[in-house]
């Protein structure tokens, strides 16, 4: 009878492999898809496809490492796992880097909203900034506070599986619009077989490295993996999370590849590409289906906001908890003001402060590409490719009496860490140069 009950459960239930994979895809497929074609137009489709394929494999391995560490330590945040395996200082550093990634991503969402507003309603920078601030106040602040209606991450993330499915559908609509544009205007005159496959031949080392930075950002969803691992039913498992990672990464790869291939053919190579796909569609903004697709993109990125703002709140809550000398289980015994515990009041203030900082970044920085390249190199490379192998090494050193650096798993983790260090150092250097105008 029990097995029959499980068989009849919906495949889209909270904690199932498919909805969890869609939630993970939602955290990935967002603003990265809008700037992918800019890099492909510089370095060529072959290089970009190779980066996407390699990045997909590395992302699956990274997610698997994170799930292993979370399950074995029974900790469900980057800060708590780092404190368990290393030291509170390491937890603070990792939480800060994680928060930087999410701040950049969330600011990218508001930058996209501003670009959509400028395309749909041509206006000046002041009006665009006013719109961005309005979205931050009336949309992002309520979303940041929404988790108080469902305090546990599992409930919050599980609920978003329906919005996540709509998010993916919204971006598929964008793919259809780009395909329509290419059908109406034919392949751009700047595109030849050689320039499409290999690029126009003017790309520098910085351009190739920034393309990798964009790829790292494109797949970066590791900040939600500990919470989603805990949510898996019927219990957290390494194999279950590996299936989630493969499915999520496959969906991400297919959508990203399809978008940048069509975009390069439709809008051309090199300088023919604008800062994002949103601005590329400006010449046909009067078409009703184009406006619908742009509004769908805005909906898509805003629904991703909560998944990125939560790790920031989590990090700030960790800092407050340490400053107060409390543990994560002390809220029930906490002092209550106006019907809420002091812990929750701190969390509310942290959420509102996070949104204010995101809005400020989005107003000051208007280039989506520069934002994503830097965040991909600086924060995402550290979180995705440096922290997970360090966790595995620390776990094995802690649990195995006969620890050996020549063990296959340890050798692989060290190699993974070396790759992450390379991407972090040279990626950050390459991302900073264009920002400084060098």
XYZ file of C-alpha atoms in Angstrom:
438
model
C 0.000 0.000 0.000
C 2.835 2.370 0.872
C 4.638 1.746 -2.430
C 1.417 2.348 -4.350
C 1.024 5.677 -2.575
C 4.534 6.742 -3.622
C 3.897 5.678 -7.219
C 0.822 7.881 -7.411
C 2.674 10.964 -6.222
C 3.010 13.679 -8.802
C 6.343 13.786 -10.620
C 6.189 17.568 -10.094
C 5.877 17.284 -6.313
C 8.059 19.401 -4.071
C 11.391 17.671 -3.623
C 11.103 15.560 -6.764
C 13.991 15.351 -9.219
C 12.231 17.175 -12.061
C 10.893 20.197 -10.096
C 14.167 20.491 -8.189
C 16.066 20.492 -11.487
C 13.756 23.198 -12.826
C 14.315 25.300 -9.694
C 18.056 24.885 -10.172
C 17.683 25.829 -13.845
C 15.728 28.898 -12.801
C 18.697 30.042 -10.714
C 20.924 29.542 -13.776
C 18.925 30.557 -16.833
C 18.500 34.263 -16.339
C 20.553 37.260 -17.388
C 23.436 35.087 -18.606
C 21.422 34.048 -21.650
C 21.069 37.691 -22.713
C 24.806 38.364 -23.036
C 25.976 34.977 -24.328
C 25.697 36.008 -27.980
C 27.939 39.056 -27.410
C 30.840 36.785 -26.498
C 30.041 34.243 -29.222
C 30.167 37.039 -31.805
C 33.736 37.787 -30.701
C 35.257 34.323 -30.233
C 33.152 32.197 -32.590
C 30.473 29.550 -32.152
C 32.888 26.608 -31.896
C 34.815 28.083 -28.970
C 31.615 29.140 -27.231
C 30.056 25.692 -27.664
C 33.218 24.047 -26.349
C 33.136 26.323 -23.287
C 29.477 25.525 -22.671
C 30.045 21.773 -22.958
C 33.072 21.792 -20.651
C 31.334 24.123 -18.228
C 28.313 21.826 -18.095
C 30.440 18.822 -17.155
C 32.334 20.793 -14.495
C 29.074 22.138 -13.080
C 27.612 18.654 -12.635
C 30.768 17.539 -10.826
C 30.746 20.675 -8.659
C 27.105 20.177 -7.641
C 27.820 16.552 -6.797
C 30.705 17.596 -4.505
C 28.515 20.184 -2.754
C 25.732 17.658 -2.181
C 28.210 15.131 -0.770
C 29.580 17.697 1.689
C 26.112 18.886 2.720
C 24.819 15.358 3.305
C 27.873 14.117 5.196
C 28.046 17.184 7.460
C 24.245 17.594 7.649
C 24.715 21.317 7.082
C 22.631 23.187 4.526
C 24.434 26.438 3.813
C 27.884 27.346 2.540
C 28.682 29.166 5.780
C 27.727 26.270 8.055
C 29.601 23.659 5.985
C 32.741 25.829 5.935
C 32.557 26.359 9.693
C 32.105 22.618 10.245
C 35.061 21.646 8.047
C 37.399 24.617 8.486
C 36.970 27.725 10.663
C 34.464 30.572 11.130
C 36.839 32.891 9.233
C 36.620 30.596 6.211
C 32.841 30.600 6.586
C 32.789 34.409 6.537
C 35.061 34.617 3.477
C 32.973 32.055 1.575
C 29.714 33.676 2.623
C 31.035 37.046 1.452
C 32.010 35.641 -1.963
C 28.654 33.905 -2.251
C 26.886 37.152 -1.371
C 28.934 39.000 -4.016
C 27.801 36.533 -6.688
C 24.175 36.912 -5.680
C 24.414 40.704 -5.396
C 25.806 40.890 -8.917
C 23.151 38.533 -10.249
C 20.317 40.402 -8.555
C 21.680 43.731 -9.824
C 21.852 42.183 -13.290
C 18.134 41.453 -13.082
C 17.357 45.096 -12.391
C 19.722 46.176 -15.195
C 17.710 43.961 -17.551
C 14.469 45.506 -16.272
C 15.902 48.933 -17.022
C 16.933 47.854 -20.531
C 13.471 46.433 -21.219
C 11.908 49.682 -20.063
C 14.194 51.731 -22.324
C 13.423 49.523 -25.340
C 9.652 49.414 -24.825
C 9.325 53.052 -23.723
C 12.246 55.066 -25.177
C 13.328 57.445 -22.435
C 16.330 59.081 -20.763
C 18.641 57.706 -18.072
C 16.908 59.534 -15.233
C 13.547 57.949 -16.023
C 15.216 54.571 -16.443
C 16.819 54.886 -13.010
C 13.482 55.923 -11.483
C 11.899 52.808 -12.967
C 14.673 50.585 -11.583
C 14.238 52.095 -8.115
C 10.454 51.596 -8.354
C 10.868 47.932 -9.277
C 13.240 47.514 -6.357
C 10.767 49.066 -3.895
C 7.463 47.625 -5.090
C 8.554 44.232 -6.466
C 11.916 43.189 -5.046
C 11.322 44.232 -1.432
C 8.112 42.157 -1.098
C 9.867 39.207 -2.772
C 12.799 39.473 -0.369
C 10.396 39.425 2.586
C 8.200 36.645 1.182
C 10.187 33.890 2.873
C 8.730 34.999 6.217
C 5.484 33.428 5.073
C 7.404 30.171 4.718
C 10.424 30.332 6.980
C 12.198 27.139 5.948
C 14.190 27.184 2.702
C 12.600 23.896 1.591
C 9.116 25.384 1.553
C 10.273 28.551 -0.148
C 12.295 26.831 -2.857
C 9.678 24.132 -3.333
C 6.967 26.694 -3.915
C 8.996 28.379 -6.651
C 9.004 25.267 -8.846
C 5.830 26.500 -10.553
C 7.299 29.943 -11.178
C 10.507 28.264 -12.341
C 8.636 26.366 -15.041
C 7.028 29.620 -16.201
C 10.473 31.256 -16.206
C 11.888 28.672 -18.595
C 8.791 29.075 -20.780
C 9.316 32.850 -20.900
C 12.865 32.421 -22.184
C 11.719 29.886 -24.781
C 9.407 32.639 -26.050
C 12.490 34.846 -26.457
C 14.132 32.106 -28.554
C 11.067 32.026 -30.790
C 11.191 35.814 -31.252
C 14.892 35.717 -32.215
C 14.129 32.938 -34.717
C 11.301 35.077 -36.114
C 13.662 38.054 -36.445
C 16.161 35.967 -38.408
C 13.372 34.644 -40.626
C 12.155 38.171 -41.370
C 15.547 39.832 -41.879
C 17.633 36.840 -43.020
C 21.148 36.108 -41.794
C 23.111 39.261 -41.009
C 25.502 40.434 -43.753
C 28.512 40.361 -41.384
C 28.137 36.608 -40.848
C 30.246 34.243 -42.961
C 31.002 30.587 -42.331
C 34.430 31.457 -40.951
C 33.320 34.399 -38.816
C 30.391 32.407 -37.443
C 32.448 29.369 -36.451
C 35.753 31.006 -35.482
C 34.866 34.660 -34.909
C 35.962 37.717 -36.915
C 39.616 37.104 -35.989
C 40.049 40.159 -33.767
C 39.557 38.480 -30.373
C 42.326 38.883 -27.783
C 43.265 36.716 -24.811
C 41.022 38.947 -22.678
C 38.058 38.296 -24.984
C 38.563 34.525 -24.823
C 38.948 34.634 -21.047
C 35.863 36.801 -20.599
C 33.918 34.309 -22.673
C 34.903 31.688 -20.096
C 33.877 34.110 -17.331
C 30.458 34.437 -18.918
C 30.197 30.649 -19.139
C 31.023 30.319 -15.432
C 28.318 32.810 -14.561
C 25.894 31.142 -16.969
C 26.036 27.858 -15.070
C 26.412 29.316 -11.598
C 23.640 27.920 -9.420
C 25.717 26.314 -6.684
C 24.601 28.823 -4.047
C 21.180 27.087 -3.864
C 22.474 23.497 -3.975
C 22.680 22.877 -0.174
C 19.058 24.014 0.320
C 17.800 22.002 -2.658
C 19.744 18.952 -1.472
C 17.930 19.111 1.860
C 14.596 19.403 0.040
C 15.015 16.208 -1.980
C 12.468 13.529 -1.140
C 12.307 11.083 0.342
C 15.721 11.940 1.771
C 18.781 13.882 0.606
C 21.011 11.723 -1.584
C 24.129 12.195 -3.676
C 22.721 10.209 -6.607
C 19.439 12.124 -6.539
C 21.240 15.452 -6.634
C 23.471 14.195 -9.451
C 20.353 13.459 -11.511
C 19.087 16.954 -10.707
C 22.421 18.449 -11.803
C 22.485 16.538 -15.100
C 18.908 17.476 -15.970
C 19.323 21.125 -14.955
C 22.634 21.514 -16.786
C 21.266 19.862 -19.936
C 18.303 22.246 -20.069
C 20.642 25.202 -19.491
C 23.078 24.088 -22.202
C 20.367 23.572 -24.809
C 18.706 26.928 -24.172
C 21.970 28.884 -24.052
C 23.332 27.214 -27.199
C 20.116 27.776 -29.131
C 19.901 31.437 -28.115
C 23.477 32.420 -28.958
C 23.534 30.493 -32.256
C 20.341 32.166 -33.459
C 21.403 35.571 -32.096
C 24.764 35.591 -33.873
C 23.103 34.603 -37.157
C 20.371 37.217 -36.724
C 22.359 40.193 -35.417
C 25.879 39.583 -36.714
C 29.395 39.353 -35.305
C 31.800 41.673 -33.458
C 30.481 45.197 -32.860
C 27.120 44.393 -34.486
C 26.138 42.826 -31.158
C 24.923 45.211 -28.458
C 25.312 44.865 -24.688
C 22.460 42.352 -24.434
C 19.864 40.594 -26.529
C 17.264 43.034 -25.197
C 18.960 45.979 -26.927
C 19.447 43.937 -30.114
C 15.661 43.779 -30.484
C 15.218 47.564 -30.311
C 14.692 47.991 -34.105
C 11.569 45.784 -33.941
C 10.262 46.957 -30.571
C 6.945 48.065 -32.102
C 5.980 44.466 -32.885
C 3.479 43.213 -30.323
C 5.051 39.764 -29.971
C 8.441 41.393 -29.365
C 6.974 43.502 -26.563
C 5.314 40.434 -25.061
C 8.614 38.539 -25.148
C 10.439 41.460 -23.501
C 7.859 41.648 -20.731
C 8.183 37.864 -20.343
C 11.945 38.275 -19.936
C 11.350 40.894 -17.241
C 8.990 38.501 -15.462
C 11.566 35.734 -15.825
C 14.453 37.636 -14.248
C 12.322 39.051 -11.437
C 11.111 35.581 -10.438
C 14.778 34.613 -10.126
C 15.363 37.460 -7.681
C 14.312 35.597 -4.551
C 16.654 32.664 -5.187
C 19.578 35.093 -5.356
C 18.600 37.369 -2.510
C 18.171 34.449 -0.096
C 21.901 33.528 0.109
C 22.670 37.178 0.888
C 20.152 37.116 3.727
C 21.606 33.805 4.839
C 25.115 35.264 5.028
C 23.987 38.380 6.886
C 21.948 36.227 9.270
C 25.049 34.119 9.903
C 27.067 37.247 10.765
C 24.350 38.508 13.124
C 24.081 35.066 14.717
C 27.824 34.947 15.370
C 27.855 38.502 16.719
C 25.069 37.608 19.156
C 26.673 34.301 20.114
C 23.615 32.312 18.999
C 23.219 29.060 17.077
C 20.879 28.374 14.166
C 18.440 26.601 16.520
C 18.080 29.392 19.088
C 15.180 31.274 17.466
C 12.466 29.544 19.516
C 14.032 30.833 22.726
C 14.726 34.291 21.319
C 13.173 37.472 22.675
C 9.969 38.537 20.901
C 9.052 42.068 19.774
C 5.668 42.843 18.209
C 4.912 39.199 17.616
C 8.230 38.351 15.922
C 11.494 37.063 17.301
C 14.514 39.337 17.289
C 16.126 36.919 14.819
C 13.346 37.541 12.333
C 13.548 41.297 12.779
C 17.252 41.164 12.023
C 16.469 39.063 8.964
C 13.887 41.575 7.734
C 16.328 44.474 8.095
C 19.016 42.444 6.292
C 16.607 41.666 3.458
C 15.648 45.298 2.969
C 19.281 46.400 3.194
C 20.239 43.815 0.554
C 17.608 45.106 -1.846
C 18.756 48.711 -1.330
C 22.339 47.720 -2.167
C 21.202 45.808 -5.268
C 19.199 48.815 -6.483
C 22.182 51.114 -5.939
C 24.445 48.836 -7.994
C 21.876 48.589 -10.797
C 21.552 52.386 -10.974
C 25.302 53.020 -11.024
C 26.268 50.183 -13.396
C 24.227 49.916 -16.585
C 26.390 47.476 -18.597
C 25.100 43.936 -18.198
C 28.129 42.374 -19.873
C 30.697 44.050 -17.592
C 28.721 43.024 -14.518
C 28.401 39.362 -15.526
C 32.034 38.963 -16.627
C 33.380 40.270 -13.330
C 30.953 38.331 -11.128
C 31.577 35.153 -13.120
C 35.321 35.390 -12.621
C 35.551 36.789 -9.098
C 32.727 35.166 -7.167
C 31.301 32.328 -9.231
C 34.685 30.725 -9.971
C 35.453 30.643 -6.243
C 32.053 29.262 -5.214
C 31.718 26.784 -8.092
C 35.230 25.439 -8.622
C 37.323 26.175 -5.502
C 35.095 25.626 -2.479
C 33.601 22.201 -3.441
C 36.947 20.379 -3.923
C 38.281 21.930 -0.695
C 35.245 20.493 1.102
C 35.891 17.005 -0.279
C 39.571 17.124 0.712
C 38.672 18.315 4.221
C 36.024 15.590 4.594
C 38.419 12.825 3.618
C 41.196 14.158 5.855
C 38.728 14.199 8.722
C 37.104 10.815 8.214
C 39.842 8.569 6.818
C 42.653 7.424 9.090
C 44.778 6.320 6.151
C 44.427 9.527 4.198
C 46.614 9.776 1.100
C 47.105 12.636 -1.314
C 47.530 10.016 -4.042
C 44.014 8.687 -3.618
C 42.041 8.976 -6.877
C 39.322 11.168 -5.338
C 41.877 13.448 -3.691
C 43.953 13.799 -6.870
C 40.827 14.699 -8.799
C 39.800 17.244 -6.149
C 43.254 18.855 -6.193
C 43.115 19.113 -10.011
C 39.640 20.618 -9.802
C 40.880 23.132 -7.221
C 43.865 24.082 -9.414
C 41.520 24.738 -12.342
C 39.285 26.856 -10.126
C 42.270 28.877 -8.911
C 43.362 29.520 -12.503
C 39.865 30.672 -13.513
C 39.608 32.864 -10.418
C 42.948 34.656 -10.900
C 43.136 35.084 -14.673
C 39.384 35.490 -15.063
C 39.272 38.342 -12.567
C 42.253 39.994 -14.252
C 40.586 39.742 -17.691
C 37.271 41.071 -16.385
C 38.836 44.095 -14.688
C 40.764 45.291 -17.749
C 37.700 46.353 -19.837
C 36.162 48.017 -16.776
C 39.309 50.108 -16.374
C 39.372 50.852 -20.112
C 42.659 48.991 -20.660
